[in-house]
PDB file of C-alpha atoms in Angstrom:
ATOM      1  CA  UNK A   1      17.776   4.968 -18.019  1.00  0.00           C
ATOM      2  CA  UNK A   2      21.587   3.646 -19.177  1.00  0.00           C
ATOM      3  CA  UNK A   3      20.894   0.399 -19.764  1.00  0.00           C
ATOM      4  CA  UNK A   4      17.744  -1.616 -21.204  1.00  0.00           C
ATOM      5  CA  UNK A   5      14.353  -1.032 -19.514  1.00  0.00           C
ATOM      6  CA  UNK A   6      13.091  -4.270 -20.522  1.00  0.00           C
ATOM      7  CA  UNK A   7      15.439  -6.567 -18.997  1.00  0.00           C
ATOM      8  CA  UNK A   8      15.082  -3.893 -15.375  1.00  0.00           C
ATOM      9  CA  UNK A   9      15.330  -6.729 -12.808  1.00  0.00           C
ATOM     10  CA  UNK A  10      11.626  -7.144 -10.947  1.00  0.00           C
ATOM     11  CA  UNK A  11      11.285  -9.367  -7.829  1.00  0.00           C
ATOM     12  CA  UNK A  12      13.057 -12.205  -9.546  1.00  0.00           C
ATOM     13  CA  UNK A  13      11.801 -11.596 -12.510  1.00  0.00           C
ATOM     14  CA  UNK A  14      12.666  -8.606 -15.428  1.00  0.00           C
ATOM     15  CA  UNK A  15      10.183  -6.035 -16.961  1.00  0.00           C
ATOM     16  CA  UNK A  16       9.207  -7.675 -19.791  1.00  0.00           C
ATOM     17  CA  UNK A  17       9.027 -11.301 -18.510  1.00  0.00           C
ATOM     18  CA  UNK A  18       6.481  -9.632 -15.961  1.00  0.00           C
ATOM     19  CA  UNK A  19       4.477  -7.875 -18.783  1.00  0.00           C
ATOM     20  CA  UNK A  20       4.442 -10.899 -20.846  1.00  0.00           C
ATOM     21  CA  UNK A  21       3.126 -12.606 -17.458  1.00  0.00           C
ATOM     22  CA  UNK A  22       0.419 -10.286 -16.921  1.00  0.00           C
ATOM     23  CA  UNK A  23      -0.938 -10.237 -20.695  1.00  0.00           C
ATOM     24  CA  UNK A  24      -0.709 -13.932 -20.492  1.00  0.00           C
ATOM     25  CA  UNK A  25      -3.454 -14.066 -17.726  1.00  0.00           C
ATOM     26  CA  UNK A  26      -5.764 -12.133 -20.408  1.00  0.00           C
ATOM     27  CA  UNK A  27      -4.881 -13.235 -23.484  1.00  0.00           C
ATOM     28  CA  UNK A  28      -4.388 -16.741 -25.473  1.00  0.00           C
ATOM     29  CA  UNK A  29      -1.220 -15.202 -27.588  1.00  0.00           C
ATOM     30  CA  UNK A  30       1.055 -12.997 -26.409  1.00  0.00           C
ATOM     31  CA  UNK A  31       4.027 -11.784 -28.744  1.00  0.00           C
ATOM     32  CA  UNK A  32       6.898  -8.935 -28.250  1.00  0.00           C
ATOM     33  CA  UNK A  33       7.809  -6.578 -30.601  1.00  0.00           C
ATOM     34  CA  UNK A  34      11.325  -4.940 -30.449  1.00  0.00           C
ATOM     35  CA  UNK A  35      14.196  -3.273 -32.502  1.00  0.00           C
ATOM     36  CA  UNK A  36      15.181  -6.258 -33.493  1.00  0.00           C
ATOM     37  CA  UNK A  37      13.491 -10.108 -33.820  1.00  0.00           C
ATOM     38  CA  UNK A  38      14.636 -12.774 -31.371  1.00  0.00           C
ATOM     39  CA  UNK A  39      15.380  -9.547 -29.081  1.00  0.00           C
ATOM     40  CA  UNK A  40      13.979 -11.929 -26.128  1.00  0.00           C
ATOM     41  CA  UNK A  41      13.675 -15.453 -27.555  1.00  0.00           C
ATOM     42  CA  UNK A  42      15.891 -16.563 -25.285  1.00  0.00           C
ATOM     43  CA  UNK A  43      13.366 -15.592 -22.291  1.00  0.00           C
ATOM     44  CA  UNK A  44      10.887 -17.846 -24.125  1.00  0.00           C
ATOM     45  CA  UNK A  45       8.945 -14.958 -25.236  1.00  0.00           C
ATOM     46  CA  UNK A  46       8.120 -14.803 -29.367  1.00  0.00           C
ATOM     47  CA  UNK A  47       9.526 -11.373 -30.920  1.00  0.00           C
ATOM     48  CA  UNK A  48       8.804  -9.772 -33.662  1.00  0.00           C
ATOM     49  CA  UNK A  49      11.764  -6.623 -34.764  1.00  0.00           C
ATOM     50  CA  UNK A  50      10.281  -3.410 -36.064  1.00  0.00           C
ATOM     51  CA  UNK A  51       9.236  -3.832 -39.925  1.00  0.00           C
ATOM     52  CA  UNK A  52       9.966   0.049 -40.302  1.00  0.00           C
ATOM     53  CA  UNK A  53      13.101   0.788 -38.212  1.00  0.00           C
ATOM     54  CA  UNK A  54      13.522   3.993 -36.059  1.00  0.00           C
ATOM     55  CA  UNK A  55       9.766   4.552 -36.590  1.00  0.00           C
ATOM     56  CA  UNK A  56       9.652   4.752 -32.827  1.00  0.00           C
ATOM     57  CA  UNK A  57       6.324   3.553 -30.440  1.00  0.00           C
ATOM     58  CA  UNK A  58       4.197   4.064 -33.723  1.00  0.00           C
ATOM     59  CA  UNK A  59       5.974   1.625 -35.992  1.00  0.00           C
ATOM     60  CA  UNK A  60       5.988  -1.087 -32.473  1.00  0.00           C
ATOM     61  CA  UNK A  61       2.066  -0.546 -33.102  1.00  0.00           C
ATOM     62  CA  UNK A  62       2.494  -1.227 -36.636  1.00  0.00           C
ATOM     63  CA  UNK A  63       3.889  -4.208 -36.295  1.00  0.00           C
ATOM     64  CA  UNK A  64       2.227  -5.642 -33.721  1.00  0.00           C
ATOM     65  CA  UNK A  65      -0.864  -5.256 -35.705  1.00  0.00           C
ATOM     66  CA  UNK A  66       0.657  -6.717 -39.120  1.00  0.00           C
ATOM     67  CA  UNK A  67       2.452 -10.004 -36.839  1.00  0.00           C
ATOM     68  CA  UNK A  68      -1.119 -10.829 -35.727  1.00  0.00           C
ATOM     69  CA  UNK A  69      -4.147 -11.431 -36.972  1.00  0.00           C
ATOM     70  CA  UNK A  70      -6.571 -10.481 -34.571  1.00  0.00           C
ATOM     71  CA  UNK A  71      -8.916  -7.689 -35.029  1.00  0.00           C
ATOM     72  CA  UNK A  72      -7.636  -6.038 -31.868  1.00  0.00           C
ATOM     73  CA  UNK A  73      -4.073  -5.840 -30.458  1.00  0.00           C
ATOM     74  CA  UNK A  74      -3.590  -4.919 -26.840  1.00  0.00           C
ATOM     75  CA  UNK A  75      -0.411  -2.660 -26.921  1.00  0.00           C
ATOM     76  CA  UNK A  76       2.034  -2.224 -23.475  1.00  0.00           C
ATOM     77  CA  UNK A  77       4.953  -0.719 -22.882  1.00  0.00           C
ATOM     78  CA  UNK A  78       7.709  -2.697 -21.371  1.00  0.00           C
ATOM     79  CA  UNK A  79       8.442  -0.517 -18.549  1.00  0.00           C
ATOM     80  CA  UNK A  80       5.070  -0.734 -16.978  1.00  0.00           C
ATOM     81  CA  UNK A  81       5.902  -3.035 -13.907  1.00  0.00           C
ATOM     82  CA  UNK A  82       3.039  -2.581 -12.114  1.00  0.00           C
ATOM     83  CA  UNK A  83       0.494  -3.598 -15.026  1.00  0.00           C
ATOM     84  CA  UNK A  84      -1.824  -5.639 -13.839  1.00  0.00           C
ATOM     85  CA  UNK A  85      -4.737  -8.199 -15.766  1.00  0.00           C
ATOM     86  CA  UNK A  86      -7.168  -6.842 -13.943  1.00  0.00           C
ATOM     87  CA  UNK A  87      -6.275  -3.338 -15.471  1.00  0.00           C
ATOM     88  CA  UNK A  88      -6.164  -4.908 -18.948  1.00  0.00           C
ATOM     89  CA  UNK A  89      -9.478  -6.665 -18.519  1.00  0.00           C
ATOM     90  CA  UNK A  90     -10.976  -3.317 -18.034  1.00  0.00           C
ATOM     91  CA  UNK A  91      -9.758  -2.003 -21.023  1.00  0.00           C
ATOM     92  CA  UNK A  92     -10.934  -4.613 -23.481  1.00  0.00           C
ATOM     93  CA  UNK A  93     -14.035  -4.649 -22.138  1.00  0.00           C
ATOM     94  CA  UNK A  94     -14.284  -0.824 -23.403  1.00  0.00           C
ATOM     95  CA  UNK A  95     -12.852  -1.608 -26.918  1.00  0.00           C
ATOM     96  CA  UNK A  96     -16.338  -2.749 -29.057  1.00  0.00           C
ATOM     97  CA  UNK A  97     -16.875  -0.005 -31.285  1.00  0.00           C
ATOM     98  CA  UNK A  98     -13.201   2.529 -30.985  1.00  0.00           C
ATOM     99  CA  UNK A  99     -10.973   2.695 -33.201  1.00  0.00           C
ATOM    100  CA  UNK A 100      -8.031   2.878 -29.780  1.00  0.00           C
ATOM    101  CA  UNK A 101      -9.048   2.532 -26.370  1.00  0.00           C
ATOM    102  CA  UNK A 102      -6.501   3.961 -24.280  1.00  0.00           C
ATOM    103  CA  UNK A 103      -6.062   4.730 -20.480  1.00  0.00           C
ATOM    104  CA  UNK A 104      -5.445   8.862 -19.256  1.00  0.00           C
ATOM    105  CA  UNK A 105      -2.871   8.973 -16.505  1.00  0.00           C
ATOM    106  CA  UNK A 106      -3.133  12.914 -15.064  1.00  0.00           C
ATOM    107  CA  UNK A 107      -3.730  15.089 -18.170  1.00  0.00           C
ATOM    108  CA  UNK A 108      -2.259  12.410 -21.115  1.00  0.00           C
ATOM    109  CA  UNK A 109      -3.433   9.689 -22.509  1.00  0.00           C
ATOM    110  CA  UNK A 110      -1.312   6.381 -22.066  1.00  0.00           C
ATOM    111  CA  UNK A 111      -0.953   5.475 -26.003  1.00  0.00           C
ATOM    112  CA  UNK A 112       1.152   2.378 -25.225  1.00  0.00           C
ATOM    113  CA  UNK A 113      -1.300   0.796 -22.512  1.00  0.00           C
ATOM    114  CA  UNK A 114      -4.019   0.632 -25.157  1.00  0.00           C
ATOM    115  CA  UNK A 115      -5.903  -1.900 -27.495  1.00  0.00           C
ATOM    116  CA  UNK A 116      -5.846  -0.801 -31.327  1.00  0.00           C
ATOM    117  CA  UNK A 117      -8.409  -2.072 -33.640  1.00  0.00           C
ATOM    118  CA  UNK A 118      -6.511  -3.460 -36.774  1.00  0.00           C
ATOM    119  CA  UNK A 119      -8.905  -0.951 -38.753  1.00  0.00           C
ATOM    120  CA  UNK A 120      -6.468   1.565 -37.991  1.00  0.00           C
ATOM    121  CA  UNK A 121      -3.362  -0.382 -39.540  1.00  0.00           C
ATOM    122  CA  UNK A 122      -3.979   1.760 -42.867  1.00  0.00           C
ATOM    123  CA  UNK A 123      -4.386   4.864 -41.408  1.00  0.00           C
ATOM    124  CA  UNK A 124      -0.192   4.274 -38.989  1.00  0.00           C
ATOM    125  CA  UNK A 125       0.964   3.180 -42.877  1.00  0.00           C
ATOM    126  CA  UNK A 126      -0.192   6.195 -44.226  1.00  0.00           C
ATOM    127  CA  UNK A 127       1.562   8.150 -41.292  1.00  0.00           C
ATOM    128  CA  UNK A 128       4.789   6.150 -41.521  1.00  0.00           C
ATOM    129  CA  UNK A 129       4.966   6.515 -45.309  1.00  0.00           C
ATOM    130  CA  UNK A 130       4.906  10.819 -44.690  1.00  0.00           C
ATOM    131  CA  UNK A 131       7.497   9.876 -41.564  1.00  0.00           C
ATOM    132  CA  UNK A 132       5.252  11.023 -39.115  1.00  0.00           C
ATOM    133  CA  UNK A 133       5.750   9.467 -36.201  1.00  0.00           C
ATOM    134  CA  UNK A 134       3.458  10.766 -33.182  1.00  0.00           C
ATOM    135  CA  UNK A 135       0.992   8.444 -32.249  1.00  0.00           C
ATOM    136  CA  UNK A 136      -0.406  11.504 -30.717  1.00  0.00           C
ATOM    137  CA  UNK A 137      -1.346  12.356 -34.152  1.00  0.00           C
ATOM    138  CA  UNK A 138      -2.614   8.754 -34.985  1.00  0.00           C
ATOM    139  CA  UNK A 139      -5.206   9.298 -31.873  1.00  0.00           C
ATOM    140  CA  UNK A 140      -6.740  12.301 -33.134  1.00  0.00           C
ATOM    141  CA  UNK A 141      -6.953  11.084 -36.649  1.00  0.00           C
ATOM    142  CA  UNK A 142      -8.982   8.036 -35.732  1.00  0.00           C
ATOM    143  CA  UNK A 143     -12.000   7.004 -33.201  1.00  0.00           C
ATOM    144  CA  UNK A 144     -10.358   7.143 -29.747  1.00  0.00           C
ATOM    145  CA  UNK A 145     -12.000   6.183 -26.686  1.00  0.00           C
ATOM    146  CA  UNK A 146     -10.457   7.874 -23.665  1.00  0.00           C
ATOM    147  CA  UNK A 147     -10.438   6.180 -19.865  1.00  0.00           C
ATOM    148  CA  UNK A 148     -10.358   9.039 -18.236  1.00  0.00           C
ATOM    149  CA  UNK A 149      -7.834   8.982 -14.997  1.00  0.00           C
ATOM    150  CA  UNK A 150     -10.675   9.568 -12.621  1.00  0.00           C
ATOM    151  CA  UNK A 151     -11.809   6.086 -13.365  1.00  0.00           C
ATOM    152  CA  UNK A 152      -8.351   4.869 -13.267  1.00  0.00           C
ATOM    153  CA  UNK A 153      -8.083   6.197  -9.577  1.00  0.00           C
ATOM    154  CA  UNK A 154     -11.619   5.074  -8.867  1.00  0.00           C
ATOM    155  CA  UNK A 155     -10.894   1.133 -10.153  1.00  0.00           C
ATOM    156  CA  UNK A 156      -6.904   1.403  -8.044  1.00  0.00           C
ATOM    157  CA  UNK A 157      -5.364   0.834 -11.465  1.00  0.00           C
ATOM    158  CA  UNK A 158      -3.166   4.337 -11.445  1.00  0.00           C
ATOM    159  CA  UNK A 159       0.120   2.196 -10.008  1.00  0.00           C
ATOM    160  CA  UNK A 160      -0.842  -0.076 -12.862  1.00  0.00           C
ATOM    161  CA  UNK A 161       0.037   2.929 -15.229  1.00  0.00           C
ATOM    162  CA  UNK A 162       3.427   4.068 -13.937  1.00  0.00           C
ATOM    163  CA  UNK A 163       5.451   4.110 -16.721  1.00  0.00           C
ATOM    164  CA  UNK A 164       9.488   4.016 -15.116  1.00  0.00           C
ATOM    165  CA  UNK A 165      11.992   5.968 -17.501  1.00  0.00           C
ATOM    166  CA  UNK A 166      14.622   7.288 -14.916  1.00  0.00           C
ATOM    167  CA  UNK A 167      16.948   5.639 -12.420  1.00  0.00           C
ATOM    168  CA  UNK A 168      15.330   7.420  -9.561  1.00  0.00           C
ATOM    169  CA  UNK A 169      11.795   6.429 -10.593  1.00  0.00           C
ATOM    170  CA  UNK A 170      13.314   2.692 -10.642  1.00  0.00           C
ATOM    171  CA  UNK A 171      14.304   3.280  -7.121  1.00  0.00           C
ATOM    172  CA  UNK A 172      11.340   4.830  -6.331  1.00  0.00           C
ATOM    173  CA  UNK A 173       9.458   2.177  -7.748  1.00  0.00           C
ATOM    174  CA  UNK A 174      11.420  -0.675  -6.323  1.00  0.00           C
ATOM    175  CA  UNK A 175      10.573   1.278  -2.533  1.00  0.00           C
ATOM    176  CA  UNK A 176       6.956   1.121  -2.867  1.00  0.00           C
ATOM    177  CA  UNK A 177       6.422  -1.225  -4.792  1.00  0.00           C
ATOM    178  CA  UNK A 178       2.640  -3.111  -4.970  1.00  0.00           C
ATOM    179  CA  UNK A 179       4.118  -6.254  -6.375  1.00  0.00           C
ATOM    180  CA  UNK A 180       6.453  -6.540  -3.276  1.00  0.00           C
TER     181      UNK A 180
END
């Protein structure tokens, strides 16, 4: 992207201040994990730095789960700028008995737009401990409940998805818009 994805500016707003907006609406606590703690205090948003450094998406899971005490953690992304409560309501409600419960966009699932069961916190350590990394590999090592994208398109909740990694998506993005 060149410069932070986080911090993207969003109809007055940035990435992650829209993110912690949206998760707000569904959920009593709301924290950020990032590189490094404090990353965003100054937004007014509580963060938490990776515990295992350079440990990628996987160790962001990790410490999500190990910062809070919940039984479930609802994991995003921060350049998901289209997220949307109702699209997190949805996925909760599908969380009761998995392990991860995790949207498909097209033919992958959407690790990082997922809720993780804190039953699974043993199973990333493990992982991090042999450096693997892939929470690919975490999802097929543990009870993983798939949305699949038909739904997705069914409910409207595909622009919810949209992950933005490139300039021209960002442009793209900022064309069409749904929050606009």
């Amino acid at each position: 992207m060149g410069r932070e994805k986080a911090l993207l500016p969003l109809i007055g707003t940035s990435f992650i201040e829209h993110i912690a907006g949206v998760k707000a609406e569904v959920f009593r606590d709301v924290i950020v994990v990032a590189d490094v703690a404090g990353r965003y205090d100054d937004l007014g948003l509580r963060t938490y730095g990776d515990i295992i450094q350079g440990a990628g998406p996987l160790g962001g899971i990790h410490s999500a789960l190990v910062h809070t005490s919940t039984e479930r953690v609802c994991v995003v992304s921060c350049d998901m700028p289209a997220l949307s409560a109702r699209a997190l309501r949805y996925l909760c409600g599908r969380s009761h008995d998995a392990d991860v419960v995790a949207y498909s966009v097209g033919q992958r699932i959407q690790p990082l737009c997922a809720v993780y069961a804190r039953r699974v916190l043993p199973i990333i350590e493990r992982q991090l401990n042999r450096q693997q990394y892939s929470v690919s590999v975490l999802l097929e090592c543990v009870d993983t409940v798939v949305v699949p994208a038909e739904v997705s398109r069914k409910l409207d909740f595909s622009a919810a998805l949209v992950n933005i990694n490139t300039p021209a998506e960002y442009q793209r993005f900022g064309q069409r818009s749904p929050l606009s």
